[in-house]
Structures are given as C-alpha cells and as structure tokens.
Short mmCIF file of C-alpha atoms and ligand atoms in Angstrom, two decimals:
data_model
loop_
_atom_site.label_atom_id
_atom_site.label_comp_id
_atom_site.label_asym_id
_atom_site.label_seq_id
_atom_site.Cartn_x
_atom_site.Cartn_y
_atom_site.Cartn_z
CA LYS L 297 148.74 4.84 12.32
CA GLY L 298 151.72 3.34 10.51
CA GLU L 299 150.95 1.67 7.21
CA HIS L 300 147.24 1.64 7.79
CA ASN L 301 145.24 3.90 5.56
CA ASP L 302 142.07 5.30 7.18
CA LYS L 303 140.35 5.75 3.86
CA ARG L 304 138.83 2.62 2.51
CA GLY L 305 139.25 1.60 -1.09
CA ALA L 306 136.39 1.39 -3.57
CA LEU L 307 135.02 -1.80 -5.05
CA ILE L 308 134.62 -1.04 -8.73
CA VAL L 309 133.22 -3.69 -11.05
CA LEU L 310 133.19 -3.71 -14.83
CA GLU L 311 130.45 -5.77 -16.44
CA GLY L 312 129.19 -6.45 -19.91
CA LEU L 313 128.75 -9.07 -22.60
CA ASP L 314 131.67 -11.10 -23.88
CA ARG L 315 133.83 -8.92 -26.19
CA CYS L 316 132.55 -5.59 -24.86
CA GLY L 317 136.11 -4.51 -24.03
CA LYS L 318 135.99 -4.96 -20.24
CA THR L 319 139.39 -6.54 -19.84
CA THR L 320 141.20 -3.83 -21.81
CA GLN L 321 139.35 -1.10 -19.96
CA CYS L 322 140.10 -2.68 -16.58
CA SER L 323 143.81 -2.66 -17.22
CA ARG L 324 143.75 0.89 -18.57
CA LEU L 325 141.86 2.05 -15.51
CA VAL L 326 144.31 0.37 -13.15
CA SER L 327 147.26 2.07 -14.91
CA PHE L 328 145.51 5.41 -14.75
CA LEU L 329 144.78 5.13 -11.03
CA GLU L 330 148.30 3.89 -10.29
CA GLY L 331 149.60 6.91 -12.18
CA ARG L 332 147.68 9.06 -9.73
CA GLY L 333 149.51 7.39 -6.86
CA LEU L 334 146.46 5.47 -5.64
CA SER L 335 146.64 2.01 -4.14
CA VAL L 336 144.80 -0.18 -6.63
CA GLU L 337 144.67 -3.82 -7.72
CA SER L 338 143.29 -5.58 -10.73
CA TRP L 339 140.98 -8.54 -9.97
CA ARG L 340 138.81 -10.78 -12.11
CA PHE L 341 136.15 -13.44 -11.78
CA PRO L 342 136.28 -16.26 -12.39
CA ASP L 343 139.62 -16.32 -10.61
CA ARG L 344 141.06 -19.34 -12.39
CA ASN L 345 144.02 -19.67 -10.01
CA THR L 346 142.21 -21.53 -7.24
CA ASP L 347 141.06 -25.17 -7.18
CA ILE L 348 137.48 -24.07 -7.76
CA GLY L 349 138.68 -21.73 -10.51
CA GLY L 350 140.39 -24.68 -12.16
CA MET L 351 137.10 -26.59 -12.24
CA ILE L 352 135.36 -23.57 -13.76
CA SER L 353 138.08 -23.16 -16.34
CA SER L 354 137.83 -26.75 -17.43
CA TYR L 355 134.05 -26.43 -17.66
CA LEU L 356 134.32 -23.28 -19.81
CA ALA L 357 136.78 -24.99 -22.14
CA ASN L 358 134.09 -27.68 -22.59
CA GLY L 359 136.41 -30.12 -20.90
CA SER L 360 133.99 -31.14 -18.18
CA LYS L 361 130.25 -31.65 -17.92
CA LEU L 362 128.49 -30.21 -14.91
CA ASP L 363 124.86 -29.37 -14.45
CA ASP L 364 123.80 -25.72 -14.48
CA GLN L 365 123.13 -25.47 -10.75
CA THR L 366 126.51 -26.95 -9.87
CA VAL L 367 128.36 -24.56 -12.17
CA HIS L 368 126.43 -21.63 -10.78
CA LEU L 369 127.45 -22.52 -7.25
CA LEU L 370 131.09 -22.98 -8.29
CA PHE L 371 131.21 -19.47 -9.76
CA CYS L 372 129.62 -18.21 -6.59
CA ALA L 373 131.98 -20.17 -4.32
CA ASN L 374 134.86 -18.71 -6.31
CA ARG L 375 133.72 -15.26 -5.16
CA TRP L 376 133.15 -16.43 -1.58
CA GLU L 377 136.65 -17.86 -1.33
CA LYS L 378 138.00 -14.38 -2.14
CA ARG L 379 135.58 -12.44 0.04
CA SER L 380 137.68 -11.98 3.17
CA LEU L 381 140.79 -11.01 1.20
CA MET L 382 138.64 -8.54 -0.69
CA GLU L 383 137.33 -7.03 2.54
CA ASN L 384 140.85 -6.71 4.00
CA LYS L 385 142.16 -4.97 0.90
CA LEU L 386 139.25 -2.52 0.80
CA ARG L 387 139.53 -1.72 4.51
CA ASN L 388 143.24 -1.14 4.11
CA GLY L 389 142.62 1.48 1.47
CA THR L 390 143.18 -0.49 -1.72
CA THR L 391 140.73 0.09 -4.53
CA LEU L 392 139.84 -3.05 -6.47
CA ILE L 393 139.02 -2.98 -10.16
CA VAL L 394 137.12 -6.18 -10.82
CA ASP L 395 136.50 -7.70 -14.24
CA ARG L 396 133.06 -9.39 -13.75
CA TYR L 397 131.27 -10.17 -10.50
CA SER L 398 127.92 -11.45 -9.25
CA TYR L 399 126.03 -9.73 -12.08
CA SER L 400 127.78 -12.03 -14.55
CA GLY L 401 127.09 -14.87 -12.17
CA VAL L 402 123.35 -14.29 -12.13
CA SER L 403 122.93 -13.16 -15.75
CA PHE L 404 124.76 -16.09 -17.31
CA SER L 405 123.03 -18.69 -15.15
CA ALA L 406 119.58 -17.14 -15.49
CA ALA L 407 120.13 -17.05 -19.26
CA LYS L 408 120.27 -20.85 -19.11
CA GLY L 409 116.82 -20.88 -17.58
CA LEU L 410 117.61 -21.01 -13.87
CA ASP L 411 115.33 -18.98 -11.64
CA ILE L 412 116.79 -15.54 -11.03
CA GLN L 413 115.96 -15.49 -7.31
CA TRP L 414 117.55 -18.89 -6.90
CA CYS L 415 120.64 -17.54 -8.67
CA LYS L 416 120.84 -14.46 -6.48
CA ALA L 417 120.41 -16.22 -3.15
CA PRO L 418 123.94 -17.63 -2.68
CA GLU L 419 125.44 -14.28 -3.69
CA ASN L 420 123.80 -12.74 -0.62
CA GLY L 421 126.40 -11.38 1.75
CA LEU L 422 129.18 -10.85 -0.76
CA ILE L 423 130.48 -7.28 -0.71
CA ALA L 424 128.36 -4.88 -2.74
CA PRO L 425 130.26 -2.83 -5.31
CA ASP L 426 130.47 0.94 -4.91
CA LEU L 427 130.27 1.29 -8.67
CA VAL L 428 129.31 -1.01 -11.50
CA VAL L 429 130.36 0.20 -14.92
CA PHE L 430 128.25 -1.58 -17.50
CA LEU L 431 129.87 -1.49 -20.92
CA GLU L 432 126.89 -1.57 -23.20
CA ILE L 433 127.12 -3.20 -26.60
CA SER L 434 124.53 -5.03 -28.66
CA PRO L 435 125.09 -8.78 -28.90
CA GLU L 436 125.30 -8.40 -32.71
CA GLU L 437 128.00 -5.75 -32.50
CA ALA L 438 129.93 -7.78 -29.92
CA SER L 439 129.86 -10.83 -32.15
CA ARG L 440 131.30 -8.79 -35.03
CA ARG L 441 134.30 -7.77 -32.96
CA GLY L 442 136.73 -10.33 -34.23
CA GLY L 443 134.28 -13.10 -33.48
CA TYR L 444 133.89 -15.09 -30.32
CA GLY L 445 136.38 -17.59 -29.03
CA THR L 446 135.68 -21.24 -28.46
CA GLU L 447 134.58 -21.07 -24.83
CA ARG L 448 131.14 -22.05 -23.73
CA TYR L 449 128.59 -19.16 -23.85
CA GLU L 450 130.35 -17.33 -26.69
CA GLN L 451 127.38 -17.55 -29.05
CA LEU L 452 125.09 -14.83 -30.32
CA GLU L 453 121.80 -16.33 -29.21
CA PHE L 454 123.04 -17.01 -25.72
CA GLN L 455 124.55 -13.53 -25.37
CA ARG L 456 121.17 -12.03 -26.33
CA ASN L 457 119.68 -13.87 -23.44
CA VAL L 458 122.45 -12.75 -21.07
CA ALA L 459 121.84 -9.13 -22.16
CA LYS L 460 118.18 -9.44 -21.15
CA HIS L 461 119.14 -10.59 -17.68
CA TYR L 462 121.73 -7.85 -17.22
CA GLN L 463 118.88 -5.40 -17.89
CA ILE L 464 116.85 -6.86 -15.05
CA LEU L 465 119.75 -6.55 -12.60
CA GLN L 466 120.55 -2.86 -13.18
CA ASP L 467 120.42 -0.92 -9.93
CA SER L 468 121.48 2.46 -8.57
CA THR L 469 125.19 1.58 -8.48
CA TRP L 470 125.21 1.05 -12.26
CA LYS L 471 126.59 3.51 -14.74
CA VAL L 472 126.05 2.55 -18.34
CA VAL L 473 128.84 3.46 -20.74
CA ASP L 474 128.48 3.03 -24.50
CA ALA L 475 131.14 0.45 -25.39
CA CYS L 476 130.97 1.42 -29.07
CA LEU L 477 132.42 4.88 -28.58
CA PRO L 478 136.12 5.22 -29.41
CA PRO L 479 138.16 3.38 -26.74
CA GLU L 480 139.79 6.60 -25.50
CA SER L 481 136.41 8.12 -24.90
CA VAL L 482 135.19 5.03 -23.04
CA GLU L 483 138.39 5.12 -21.03
CA LYS L 484 137.90 8.75 -20.07
CA GLN L 485 134.33 8.23 -18.92
CA ILE L 486 135.34 5.28 -16.78
CA GLN L 487 138.20 7.28 -15.24
CA GLU L 488 135.81 10.01 -14.16
CA LEU L 489 133.29 7.57 -12.74
CA ALA L 490 136.04 5.72 -10.86
CA LEU L 491 137.58 8.85 -9.33
CA GLU L 492 134.14 10.00 -8.22
CA SER L 493 133.44 6.64 -6.65
CA ILE L 494 136.80 6.50 -4.85
CA GLN L 495 136.03 9.92 -3.35
CA SER L 496 132.46 9.28 -2.35
CA CYS L 497 132.81 5.74 -0.99
CA GLN L 498 134.91 7.03 1.89
CA ASN L 499 131.78 8.22 3.66
CA LYS L 500 129.95 4.95 3.12
CA PRO L 501 130.43 1.71 5.03
CA LEU L 502 130.93 -1.50 3.10
CA SER L 503 127.59 -3.09 2.37
CA ALA L 504 126.35 -6.44 1.17
CA LEU L 505 124.63 -7.79 -1.93
CA TRP L 506 121.72 -7.60 -2.66
CA HIS L 507 120.19 -4.80 -0.60
N1 NYM V 665 130.80 -16.24 -16.11
C1 NYM V 665 131.58 -15.43 -15.35
C2 NYM V 665 129.71 -16.91 -15.56
O1 NYM V 665 129.01 -17.63 -16.23
N2 NYM V 665 129.44 -16.73 -14.23
C3 NYM V 665 130.20 -15.92 -13.42
O2 NYM V 665 129.93 -15.80 -12.22
C4 NYM V 665 131.32 -15.24 -14.01
C5 NYM V 665 132.18 -14.37 -13.16
O3 NYM V 665 132.45 -17.03 -17.53
N3 NYM V 665 131.74 -16.03 -20.65
C6 NYM V 665 131.15 -16.49 -17.50
C7 NYM V 665 131.22 -15.29 -18.39
C8 NYM V 665 132.30 -15.60 -19.39
C9 NYM V 665 133.08 -16.73 -18.76
O4 NYM V 665 134.76 -15.14 -18.13
C10 NYM V 665 134.54 -16.45 -18.53
P1 NYM V 665 136.02 -14.33 -18.73
O5 NYM V 665 135.79 -12.93 -18.25
O6 NYM V 665 135.92 -14.48 -20.21
O7 NYM V 665 137.24 -14.99 -18.13
#
C-alpha cells in the first residue's frame, strides 16, 4: 500500500477557558506522541494564517467592529475552510491535536447572548472529534494566572458566561481534566487519554458534528 497508512488518525481537541493551559498541553502532547513514533500534527482554531483568520485576528485585537453573528460565522467558516485537509490527514493516518474547535465557537458566541441552536447549526457536518479533553479551571483561578491579555473576551465576567455554555455542550466524547493539578500530572492524564483514543478510533468511522 505504499505510503498509505490503513489506520486512521484520531481527532483530539483540547478545550477550556482562556488561560487554562491548553496551548502548553497541546504542544507537550504532540512531542510525546512524536516521541512514540506516531504521525501527529498540531492544529489550532482560529487558524490566523488564512484570509478569514486574518479578519478574526483583527477583530480579536479590537481592530475591527463586526456584529456577533458575523464573527460567529467567520470562526465557523475558518473551520470549514480546513475541513477537507483535516479529513485527508485523518484518513492518511495522521492524528491531529487541535487547540480549540466548535465547542469554543458555540460557547463564546452563546455567551454573548446568541441562541445556542443558531450557533450550532453552521457547525453541522464538520468532523466530530474522537476525544475532547476539557481542561477545567474556575474563571477566578484562570484570571489569577498571570492575568488576561488584551484580546477581546479576556475578562472575568465574560469567561464565567463561557464556562456555563461549555457545561451545556459536554457530551460523551468529553473527558474533564483538572487544570489546577501540577502540569506534569495534567500532561500524564492527557497522554493516557490520547493513546486510548488513538487505539480505539481505528474501529470507528469518521463522524460529523453534532450527532
Ligand atoms: N474563539 C475561538 C471564539 O470566540 N470562537 C471560536 O470558534 C474559537 C475557535 O477566540 N478567546 C475565541 C476564544 C479565544 C479567542 O483564541 C482566540 P486563542 O486560542 O487565544 O488563539
């Protein structure tokens, strides 16, 4: 079969409030899996390297004004523009470790007051993750971690609201990990969950959000 790998890769998403440690844990997980000789790539949303990503980035830096619905659809379109590449990678046996996905998309927009069903609808048909690791931290604790940056959304009251919406979205693919444990312990738990998911996803076809 040449280069083609008959085992598909896993779609593993890390989610959580701003400052929960997702980005650090994503890169540690990628290094760990690479060390095991697995084919793995690090992804993130928003992907700021596309034209749509550039619009999102400017919005987040408070450089542009867009209404909530428009921004929601841009975040969503930013996932859609990566969907077929994502599918190809997974089918070719590459595991993707993704820093934020549709759960951020829905939670952040719903926290602004948009209807949750309206928020979910355009995410329909994106690839469903095999595993969502939710790094749980209270909004208060997150805000104490060196403080928030200057981007939009990085405020305590708003993060409380986001946390509420994450709760509503939890489903059977979620594993909650306490983000306040020592980083090595968080890392270890995520490694185990990821290895388990990479094993078990091989018997499951790719499926779509939100079913
Ligand atoms: N965010 C992220 C959304 O509002 N909707 C989305 O669909 C995604 C993927 O963007 N505060 C928000 C959450 C973050 C911000 O993300 C930028 P990051 O991970 O800080 O680059």
